[in-house]
XYZ file of C-alpha atoms in Angstrom:
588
model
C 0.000 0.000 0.000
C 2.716 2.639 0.896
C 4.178 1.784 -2.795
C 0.696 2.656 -4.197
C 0.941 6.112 -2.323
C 4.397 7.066 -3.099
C 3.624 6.428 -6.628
C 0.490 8.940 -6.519
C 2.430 11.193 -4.203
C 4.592 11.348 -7.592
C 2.195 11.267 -10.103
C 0.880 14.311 -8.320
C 4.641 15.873 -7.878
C 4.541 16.027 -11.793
C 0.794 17.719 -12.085
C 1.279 20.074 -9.930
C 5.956 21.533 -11.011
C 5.741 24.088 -13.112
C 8.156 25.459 -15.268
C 10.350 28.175 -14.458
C 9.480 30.212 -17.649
C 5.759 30.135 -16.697
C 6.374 33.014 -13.978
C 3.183 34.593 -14.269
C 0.928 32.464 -14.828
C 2.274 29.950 -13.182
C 0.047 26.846 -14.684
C -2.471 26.485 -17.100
C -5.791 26.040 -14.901
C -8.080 23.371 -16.075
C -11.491 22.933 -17.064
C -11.907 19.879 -14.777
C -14.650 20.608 -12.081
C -13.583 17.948 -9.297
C -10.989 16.443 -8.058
C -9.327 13.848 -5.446
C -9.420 15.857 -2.327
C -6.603 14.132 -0.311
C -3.092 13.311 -1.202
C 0.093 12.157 0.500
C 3.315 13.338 -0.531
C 7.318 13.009 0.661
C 8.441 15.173 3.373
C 8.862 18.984 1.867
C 5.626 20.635 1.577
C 2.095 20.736 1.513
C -0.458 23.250 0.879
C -4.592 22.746 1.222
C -7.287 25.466 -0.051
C -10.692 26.019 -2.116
C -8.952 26.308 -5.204
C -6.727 23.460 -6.484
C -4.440 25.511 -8.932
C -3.811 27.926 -6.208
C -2.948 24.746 -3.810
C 0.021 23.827 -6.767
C 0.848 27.016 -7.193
C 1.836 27.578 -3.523
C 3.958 24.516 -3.931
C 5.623 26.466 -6.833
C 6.646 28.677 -4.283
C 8.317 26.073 -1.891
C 10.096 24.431 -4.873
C 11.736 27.680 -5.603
C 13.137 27.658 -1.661
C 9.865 29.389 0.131
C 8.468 28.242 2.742
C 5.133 27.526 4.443
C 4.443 31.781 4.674
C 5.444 32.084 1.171
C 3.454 29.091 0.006
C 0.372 30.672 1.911
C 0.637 34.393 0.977
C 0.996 33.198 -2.808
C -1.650 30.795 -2.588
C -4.610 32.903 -0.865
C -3.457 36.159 -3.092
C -4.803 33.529 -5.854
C -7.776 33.005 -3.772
C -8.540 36.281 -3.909
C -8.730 36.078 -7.682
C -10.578 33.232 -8.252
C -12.999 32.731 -5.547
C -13.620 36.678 -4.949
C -16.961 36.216 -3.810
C -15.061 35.802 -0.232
C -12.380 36.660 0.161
C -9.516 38.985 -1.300
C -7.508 42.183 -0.048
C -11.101 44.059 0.769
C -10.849 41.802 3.678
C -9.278 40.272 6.376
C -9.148 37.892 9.161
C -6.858 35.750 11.122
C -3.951 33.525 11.319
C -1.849 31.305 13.878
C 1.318 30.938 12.923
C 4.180 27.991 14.132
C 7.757 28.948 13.375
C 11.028 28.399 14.089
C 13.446 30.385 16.732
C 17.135 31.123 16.170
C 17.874 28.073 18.780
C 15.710 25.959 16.712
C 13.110 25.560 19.126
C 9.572 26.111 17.652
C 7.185 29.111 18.722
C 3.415 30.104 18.349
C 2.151 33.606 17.495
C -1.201 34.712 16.206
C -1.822 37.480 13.346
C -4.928 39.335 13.897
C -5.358 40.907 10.483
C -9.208 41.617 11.340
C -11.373 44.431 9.972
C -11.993 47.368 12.514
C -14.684 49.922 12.627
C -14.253 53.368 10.884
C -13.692 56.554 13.115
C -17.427 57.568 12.475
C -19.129 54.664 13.308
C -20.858 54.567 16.834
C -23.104 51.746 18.347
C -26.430 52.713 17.033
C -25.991 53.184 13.431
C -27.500 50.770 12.075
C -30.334 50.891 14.428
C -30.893 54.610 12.722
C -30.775 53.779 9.101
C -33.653 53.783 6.638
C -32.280 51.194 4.781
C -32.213 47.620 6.802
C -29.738 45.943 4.780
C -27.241 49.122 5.601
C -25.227 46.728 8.022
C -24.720 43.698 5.024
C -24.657 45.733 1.926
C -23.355 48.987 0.633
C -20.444 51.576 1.995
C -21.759 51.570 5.560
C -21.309 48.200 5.625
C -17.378 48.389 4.684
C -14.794 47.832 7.594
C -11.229 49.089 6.863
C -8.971 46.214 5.245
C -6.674 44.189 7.091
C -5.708 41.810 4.687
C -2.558 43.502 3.281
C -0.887 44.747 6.666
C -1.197 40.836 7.688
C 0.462 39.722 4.721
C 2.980 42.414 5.344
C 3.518 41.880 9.028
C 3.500 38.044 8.238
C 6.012 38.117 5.290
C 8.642 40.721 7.110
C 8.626 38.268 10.186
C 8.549 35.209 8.536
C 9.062 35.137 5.090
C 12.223 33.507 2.571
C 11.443 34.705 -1.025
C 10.651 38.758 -2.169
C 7.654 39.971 -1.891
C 6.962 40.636 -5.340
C 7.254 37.188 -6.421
C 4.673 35.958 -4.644
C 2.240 38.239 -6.201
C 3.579 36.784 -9.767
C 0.971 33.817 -9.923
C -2.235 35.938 -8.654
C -1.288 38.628 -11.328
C -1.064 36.015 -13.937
C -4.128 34.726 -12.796
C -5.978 37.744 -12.755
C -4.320 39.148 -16.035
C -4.678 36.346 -18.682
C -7.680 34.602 -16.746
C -8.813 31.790 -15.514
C -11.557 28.547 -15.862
C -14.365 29.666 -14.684
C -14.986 26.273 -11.651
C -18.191 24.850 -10.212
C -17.514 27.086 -7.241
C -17.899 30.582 -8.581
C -20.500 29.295 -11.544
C -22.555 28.454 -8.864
C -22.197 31.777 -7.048
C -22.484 33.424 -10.314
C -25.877 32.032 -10.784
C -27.570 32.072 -7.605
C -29.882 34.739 -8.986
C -29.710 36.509 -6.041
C -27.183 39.157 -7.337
C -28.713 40.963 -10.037
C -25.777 43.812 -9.688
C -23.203 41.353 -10.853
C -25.344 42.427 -14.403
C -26.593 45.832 -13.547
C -22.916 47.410 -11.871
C -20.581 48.268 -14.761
C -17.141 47.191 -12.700
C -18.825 43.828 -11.969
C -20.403 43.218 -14.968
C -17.081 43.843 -16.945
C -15.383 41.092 -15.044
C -18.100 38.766 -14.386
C -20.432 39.516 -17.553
C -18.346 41.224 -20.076
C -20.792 39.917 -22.824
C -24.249 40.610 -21.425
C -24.725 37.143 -19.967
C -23.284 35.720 -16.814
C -20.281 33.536 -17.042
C -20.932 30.069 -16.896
C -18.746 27.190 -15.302
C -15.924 26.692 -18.351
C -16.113 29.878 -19.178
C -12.637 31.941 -18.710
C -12.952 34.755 -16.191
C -10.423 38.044 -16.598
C -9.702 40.405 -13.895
C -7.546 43.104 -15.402
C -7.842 46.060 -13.273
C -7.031 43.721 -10.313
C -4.199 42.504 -11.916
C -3.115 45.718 -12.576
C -3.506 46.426 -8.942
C -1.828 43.474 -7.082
C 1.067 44.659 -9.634
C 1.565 48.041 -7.770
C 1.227 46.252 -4.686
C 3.625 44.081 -5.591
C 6.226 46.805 -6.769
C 5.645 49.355 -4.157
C 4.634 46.969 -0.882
C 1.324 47.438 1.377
C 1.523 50.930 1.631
C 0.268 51.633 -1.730
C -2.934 50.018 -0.557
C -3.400 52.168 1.994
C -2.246 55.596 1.119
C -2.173 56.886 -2.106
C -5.045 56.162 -5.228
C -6.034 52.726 -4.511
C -6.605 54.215 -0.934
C -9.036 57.531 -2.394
C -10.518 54.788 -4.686
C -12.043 52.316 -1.376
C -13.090 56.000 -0.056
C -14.686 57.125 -3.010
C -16.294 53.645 -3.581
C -17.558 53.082 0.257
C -18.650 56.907 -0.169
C -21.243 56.562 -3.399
C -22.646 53.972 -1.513
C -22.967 55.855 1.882
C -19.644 54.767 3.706
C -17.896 56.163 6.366
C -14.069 54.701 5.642
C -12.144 57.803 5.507
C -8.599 58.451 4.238
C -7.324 58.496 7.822
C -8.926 54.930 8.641
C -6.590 53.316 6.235
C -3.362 55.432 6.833
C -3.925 53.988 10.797
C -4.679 50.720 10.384
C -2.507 48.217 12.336
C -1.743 44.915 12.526
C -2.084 42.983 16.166
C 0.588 40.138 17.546
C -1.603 38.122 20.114
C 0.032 35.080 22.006
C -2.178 32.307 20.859
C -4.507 29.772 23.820
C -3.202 26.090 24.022
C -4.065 23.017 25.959
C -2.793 19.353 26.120
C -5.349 16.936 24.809
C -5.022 13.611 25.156
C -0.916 12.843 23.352
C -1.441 16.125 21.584
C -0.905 20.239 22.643
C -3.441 21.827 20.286
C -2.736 26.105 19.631
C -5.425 28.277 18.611
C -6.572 31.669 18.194
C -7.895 33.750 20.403
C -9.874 36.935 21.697
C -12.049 38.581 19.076
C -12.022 35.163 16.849
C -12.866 31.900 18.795
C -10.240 29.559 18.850
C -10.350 29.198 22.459
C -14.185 28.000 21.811
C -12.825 25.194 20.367
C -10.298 24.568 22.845
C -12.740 24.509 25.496
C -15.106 22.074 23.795
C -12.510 19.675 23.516
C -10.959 20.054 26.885
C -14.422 19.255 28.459
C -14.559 16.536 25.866
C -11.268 14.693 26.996
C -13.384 13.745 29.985
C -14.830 10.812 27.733
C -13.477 8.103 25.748
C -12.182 9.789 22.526
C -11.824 7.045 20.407
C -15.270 5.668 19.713
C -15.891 4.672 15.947
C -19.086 4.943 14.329
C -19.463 1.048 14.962
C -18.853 1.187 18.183
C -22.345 0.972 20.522
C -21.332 3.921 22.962
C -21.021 5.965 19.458
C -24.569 7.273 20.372
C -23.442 8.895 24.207
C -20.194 9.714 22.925
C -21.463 12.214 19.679
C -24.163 13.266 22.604
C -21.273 14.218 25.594
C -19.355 15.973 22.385
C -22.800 18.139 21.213
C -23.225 19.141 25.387
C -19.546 20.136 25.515
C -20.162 22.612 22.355
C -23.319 24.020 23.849
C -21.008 25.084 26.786
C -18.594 25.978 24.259
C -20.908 28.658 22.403
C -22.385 29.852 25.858
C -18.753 31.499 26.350
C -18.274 32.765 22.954
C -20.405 35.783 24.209
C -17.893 36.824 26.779
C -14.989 37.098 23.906
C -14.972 40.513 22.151
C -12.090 42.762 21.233
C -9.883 42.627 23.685
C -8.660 46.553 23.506
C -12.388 46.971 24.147
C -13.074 44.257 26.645
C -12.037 44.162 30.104
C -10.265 40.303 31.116
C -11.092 38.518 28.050
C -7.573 37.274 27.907
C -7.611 36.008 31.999
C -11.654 34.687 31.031
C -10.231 32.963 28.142
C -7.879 31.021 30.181
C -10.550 31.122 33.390
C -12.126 28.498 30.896
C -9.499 26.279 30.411
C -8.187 25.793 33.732
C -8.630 21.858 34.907
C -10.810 23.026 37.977
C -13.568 24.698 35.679
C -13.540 21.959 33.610
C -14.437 19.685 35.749
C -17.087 21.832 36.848
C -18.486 21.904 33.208
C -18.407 18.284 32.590
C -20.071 17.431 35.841
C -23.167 19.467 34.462
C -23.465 17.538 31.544
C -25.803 14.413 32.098
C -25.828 11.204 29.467
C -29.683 11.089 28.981
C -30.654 14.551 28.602
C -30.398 18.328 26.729
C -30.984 21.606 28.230
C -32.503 24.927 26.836
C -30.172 27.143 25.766
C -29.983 29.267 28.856
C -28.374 26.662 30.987
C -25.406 26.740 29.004
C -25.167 30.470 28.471
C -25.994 32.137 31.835
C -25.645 35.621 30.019
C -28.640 34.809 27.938
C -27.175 36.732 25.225
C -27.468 36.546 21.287
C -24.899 34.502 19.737
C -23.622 35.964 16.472
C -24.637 33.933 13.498
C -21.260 35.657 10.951
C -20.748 34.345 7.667
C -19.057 32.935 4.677
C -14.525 32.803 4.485
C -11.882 31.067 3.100
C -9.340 28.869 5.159
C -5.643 28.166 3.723
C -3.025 25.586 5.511
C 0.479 25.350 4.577
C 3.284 23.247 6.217
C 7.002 22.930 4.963
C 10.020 20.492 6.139
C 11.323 22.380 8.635
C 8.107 22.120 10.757
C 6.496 25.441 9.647
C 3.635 25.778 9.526
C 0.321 28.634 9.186
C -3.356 27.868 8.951
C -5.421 30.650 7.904
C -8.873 32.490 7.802
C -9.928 35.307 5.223
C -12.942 36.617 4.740
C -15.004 39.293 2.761
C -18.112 38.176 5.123
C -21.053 37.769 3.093
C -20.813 36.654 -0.675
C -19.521 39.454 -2.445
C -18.908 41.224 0.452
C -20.769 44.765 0.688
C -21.377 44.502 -3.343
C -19.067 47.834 -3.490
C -16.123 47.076 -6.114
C -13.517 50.034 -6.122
C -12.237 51.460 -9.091
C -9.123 49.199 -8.607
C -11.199 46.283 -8.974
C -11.290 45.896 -5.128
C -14.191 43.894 -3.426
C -14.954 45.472 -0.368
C -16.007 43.630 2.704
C -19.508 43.929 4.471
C -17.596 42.654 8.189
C -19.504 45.899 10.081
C -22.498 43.224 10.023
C -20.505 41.121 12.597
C -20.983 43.386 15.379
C -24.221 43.176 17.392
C -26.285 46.579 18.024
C -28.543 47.581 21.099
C -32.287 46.069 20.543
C -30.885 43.391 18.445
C -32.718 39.833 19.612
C -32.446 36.117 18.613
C -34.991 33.592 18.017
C -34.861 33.115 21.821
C -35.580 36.689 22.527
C -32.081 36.725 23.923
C -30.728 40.554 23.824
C -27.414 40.925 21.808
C -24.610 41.359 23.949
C -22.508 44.873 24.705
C -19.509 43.231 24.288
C -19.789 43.060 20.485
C -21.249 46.837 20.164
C -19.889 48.925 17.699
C -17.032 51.444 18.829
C -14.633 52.945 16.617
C -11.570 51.106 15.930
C -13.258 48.170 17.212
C -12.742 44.338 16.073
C -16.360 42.414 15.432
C -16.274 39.030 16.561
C -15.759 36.105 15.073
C -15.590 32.415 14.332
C -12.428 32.219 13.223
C -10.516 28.779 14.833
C -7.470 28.220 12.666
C -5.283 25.602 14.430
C -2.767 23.911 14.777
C -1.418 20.908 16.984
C 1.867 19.488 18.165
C 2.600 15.776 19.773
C 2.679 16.410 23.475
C 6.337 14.649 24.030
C 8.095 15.541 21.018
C 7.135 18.501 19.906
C 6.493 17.478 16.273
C 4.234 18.785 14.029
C 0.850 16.722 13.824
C -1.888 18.344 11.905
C -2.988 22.145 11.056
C -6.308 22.774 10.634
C -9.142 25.562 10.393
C -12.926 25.886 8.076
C -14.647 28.107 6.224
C -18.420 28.750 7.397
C -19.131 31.795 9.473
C -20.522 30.399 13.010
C -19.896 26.696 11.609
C -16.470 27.493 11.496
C -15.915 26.496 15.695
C -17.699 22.940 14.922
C -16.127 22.374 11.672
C -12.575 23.084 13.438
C -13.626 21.153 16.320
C -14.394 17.701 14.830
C -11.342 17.899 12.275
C -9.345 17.727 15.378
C -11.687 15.067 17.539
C -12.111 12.589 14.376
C -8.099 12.854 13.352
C -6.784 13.018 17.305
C -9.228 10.800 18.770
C -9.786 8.401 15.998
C -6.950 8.323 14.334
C -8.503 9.252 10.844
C -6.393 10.232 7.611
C -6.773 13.987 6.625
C -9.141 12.700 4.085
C -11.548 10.723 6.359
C -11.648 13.033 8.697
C -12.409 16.198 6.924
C -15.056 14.010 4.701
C -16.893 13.063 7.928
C -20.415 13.451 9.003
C -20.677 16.303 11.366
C -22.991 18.352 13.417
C -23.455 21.894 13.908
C -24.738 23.218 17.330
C -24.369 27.069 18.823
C -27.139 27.126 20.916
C -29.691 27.623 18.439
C -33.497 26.383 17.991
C -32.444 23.254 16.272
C -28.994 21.277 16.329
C -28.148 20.644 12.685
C -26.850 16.854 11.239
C -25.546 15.784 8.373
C -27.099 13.393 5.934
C -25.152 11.149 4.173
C -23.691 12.515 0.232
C -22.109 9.604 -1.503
C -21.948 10.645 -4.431
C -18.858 13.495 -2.691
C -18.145 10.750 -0.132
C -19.115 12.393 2.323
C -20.761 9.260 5.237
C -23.230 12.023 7.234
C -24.038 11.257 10.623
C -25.611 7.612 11.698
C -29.481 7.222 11.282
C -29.466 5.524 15.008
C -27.277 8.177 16.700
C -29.530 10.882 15.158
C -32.644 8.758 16.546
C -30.676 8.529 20.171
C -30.161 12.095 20.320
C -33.960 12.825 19.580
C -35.065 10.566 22.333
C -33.043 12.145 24.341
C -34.881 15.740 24.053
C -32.412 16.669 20.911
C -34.823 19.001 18.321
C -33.007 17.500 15.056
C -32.539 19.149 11.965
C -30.934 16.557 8.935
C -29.192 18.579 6.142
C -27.375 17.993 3.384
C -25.639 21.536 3.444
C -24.105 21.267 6.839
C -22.566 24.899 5.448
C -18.731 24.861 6.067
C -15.607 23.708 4.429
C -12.192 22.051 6.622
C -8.768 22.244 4.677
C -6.376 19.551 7.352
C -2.732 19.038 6.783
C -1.016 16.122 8.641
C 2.598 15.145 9.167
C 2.557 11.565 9.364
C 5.040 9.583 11.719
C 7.165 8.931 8.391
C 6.771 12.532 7.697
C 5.342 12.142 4.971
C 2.728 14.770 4.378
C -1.436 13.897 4.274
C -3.666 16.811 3.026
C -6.921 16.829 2.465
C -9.341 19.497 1.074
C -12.866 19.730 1.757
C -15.484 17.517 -0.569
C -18.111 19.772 -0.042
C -16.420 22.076 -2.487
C -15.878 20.277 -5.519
C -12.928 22.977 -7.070
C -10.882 22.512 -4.311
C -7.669 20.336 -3.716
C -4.183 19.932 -2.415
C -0.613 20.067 -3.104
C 2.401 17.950 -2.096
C 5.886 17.131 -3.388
């Protein structure tokens, strides 16, 4: 068997080189609308995202001496291009980040590259508007970009090869176009966005003949090309001072924004010492404090309680998915409590409050085998949980035990629907604060913590991860999702079902899941053969209704898992998402 793998490990090695002479471009992109989502590979590099071609070209970048930054700025700048419908340098988001010290030793730092709140806004803003899509689309709804200061602040810390070339393969992209994939087609055609037709700048990209582009269709982005080029020549200052700068003003302006010159010139990046716990053989790091990585943390330290290892076979399968579902419950009821921290008093000593042994134990004890609660027993606060939306997660690891596993986002799809001049999507993240009067289904107030302020960080669901065997330090896995408030259980069972089961990154991304943050309903997979994807057991989802459980089946369980794992041979396993048929991996 390990013949038959190295052989596709180089059968893949010679899909995804590229020649040298190809240096914008960087690969033909093909008209092929699925692919294998898991691969292993020998021990140099591997790279997981949406978007296969931008997977190989971030290998492209390793084979040319980068390493696991490089591979991951290259690799989501392509993103940005192809699946623009969330995410791109209108954004911004998160990263955790495992590198290596001069003594060799490896360290742990989080990039918060998150969207803040313009000077002008204030708490009730959205409460005053006319217009009750202000928060989700048009200018108001724009929060000033982070995604270029992270990719600056993560490149001059980390990085091997110039900064230019790694914008090479997005310009190429971008310039001489790309296969339209089932992806975007299907975005495209949602017939929900009638100004990807109506809105000149959209329609020139996305419907240069009258008609929608279809999937096969080759999609040009020429004034963002043009773009990431002076970006590329003159570093991330040009994006925020300068014309590309008056253009997001301009553009968040016409559509009633607030973003003023002054927001961009004073955006900064934040350094944040990421959460981490032992769990089980493993130390898993995460993000934390406004994004929820310690959520996830939590959930499985109250977890670790219970036998991990439980197979869907197995007959305590049923208790065990059950004890898992109570721990997230607990999980979510926290979440509230994490805003900003330059806004939030002792979110950083909370955070930790919560994974201390003692208050752990405390949590498990609550949770009985035969039974669910309302959703005020496991939220005290009774306070709205944010429902955010769409993103894109990226994972890169290299030989030398580097490795970053990122979240970007635009929020919505599309973002706020405001393209700049430049070719810019702007981002609708404003919508991820809360605002006074706000209620959920529960009649639950929204909580202060998450009111606007200027300069403020909105939450989020952000979870990118990353874990390390508990004696020897090596590398194990990296890990994060795509999915707005799915994100935390997405992240969550990655981890369980490749920790606790012992899963390949391809079973274990594929896996049924569930999603549960405290809502009216918990939501559970069905089965999808036809992407291999097993859903949740019939019998478990009949044990957790008899148990009080108010069951929702779904075949959309609505977010994607990227999971990169460094095998004992070190050998690399990386597996994309099957849920979205364009993406895939890259190894060598």
């Amino acid at each position: 068997m390990r013949s038959l793998l190295s052989v596709s490990a180089y059968i893949l090695l010679l899909v995804v080189l590229i020649s040298s002479g190809a240096r914008a471009l960087s690969l033909p992109f093909s008209n092929s609308s699925s692919s294998s989502n898991g691969h292993y590979g020998p021990a140099h590099g591997a790279v997981a995202t949406e978007v296969k071609e931008c997977s190989q070209i971030g290998v492209e970048i390793m084979k040319e001496g980068g390493n696991a930054v490089d591979a991951i700025i290259a690799s989501t700048l392509c993103i940005g291009v192809v699946a623009a419908y969330h995410s791109g340098i209108g954004g911004g988001g998160f990263m955790i980040v495992r590198f290596n010290q001069p003594d060799g030793a490896h360290a742990y730092e989080m990039i918060d590259f998150r969207e803040t709140m313009p000077a002008l806004g204030n708490e009730t803003m959205y409460n005053d508007s006319p217009d009750p899509t202000a928060s989700t689309v048009g200018g108001l709804s724009v929060g000033v970009p982070g995604e270029l200061r992270g990719w600056e602040t993560l490149h001059q810390r980390h990085g091997k090869l110039p900064w230019k070339r790694l914008f090479e393969p997005a310009i190429g992209v971008a310039r001489d176009g790309f296969v339209v994939n089932v992806d975007l087609a299907g975005q495209l055609n949602a017939e929900v966005y009638p100004f990807l037709l109506s809105d000149p700048l959209w329609a020139e990209v996305y419907a240069p003949n009258g008609t929608l582009l279809e999937e096969g269709d080759t999609c040009y982005r020429k004034r963002y090309a043009e773009t990431l080029q002076k970006l590329a020549d003159n570093g991330a200052d040009a994006f925020y001072t300068g014309d590309i700068a008056d253009n997001i003003v301009d553009a968040a302006a016409a559509r009633g924004g607030i973003i003023s010159q002054e927001d961009l010139e004073g955006y900064e990046v934040v350094i944040r010492t990421p959460n981490n716990i032992t769990y089980r053989n493993s130390r898993i790091f995460s993000t934390v404090a406004p994004s929820s990585g310690s959520v996830v943390l939590s959930v499985l330290k109250i977890f670790e309680g219970y036998p991990g290892n439980v197979t869907d076979t197995d007959p305590e399968v049923n208790v065990t998915l059950h004890r898992l579902i109570q721990a997230t419950k607990f999980g979510y009821g926290q979440r509230t409590n994490y805003g900003d921290p330059a806004f939030t008093t002792n979110v950083t000593e909370l955070e930790k409050f919560y994974l201390e042994e003692s208050t752990v134990e405390q949590i498990r004890a609550l949770i009985s085998d035969n039974t669910t609660h309302t959703a005020a027993f496991y939220d005290p606060s009774n306070y709205t949980i944010l429902t955010d939306h769409g993103t894109s997660h990226v994972a890169t690891m290299d030989s030398d035990g580097m490795a970053v596993s990122l979240t970007t986002t635009v929020n919505l799809i599309w973002g706020s629907q405001v393209m700049t001049e430049d070719g810019i999507i702007l981002n609708d993240e404003m919508d991820d604060f809360s605002s006074p009067g706000q209620t959920n289904s529960f009649g639950f107030p929204a909580s202060p913590i998450n009111f606007i302020s200027p300069g403020k960080r909105p939450q989020s669901s952000i979870s990118s991860s990353i874990a390390e065997d508990l004696s020897t330090g090596q590398l194990l896995m990296a890990t994060g999702a795509a999915g707005g408030s799915r994100i935390i259980t997405a992240t969550l069972q990655n981890l369980h079902y490749h920790l606790d089961l012992g899963l390949d990154a391809k079973e274990a991304v594929a896996h049924g899941r569930y999603h549960e943050q405290l809502g009216v309903s918990t939501l559970t997979e069905d089965a999808r053969p036809d992407i291999g994807v097993p859903g949740i057991n019939n019998g478990t989802v009949g044990f957790l209704k008899s148990i009080g459980y108010n069951i929702t089946p779904t075949f959309d369980i609505g977010s994607v898992g990227h999971i990169i794992v460094r095998r004992e041979d070190c050998e690399f396993d990386a597996a994309n998402d099957p849920r979205r048929p364009a993406g895939g991996v890259g190894v060598f």
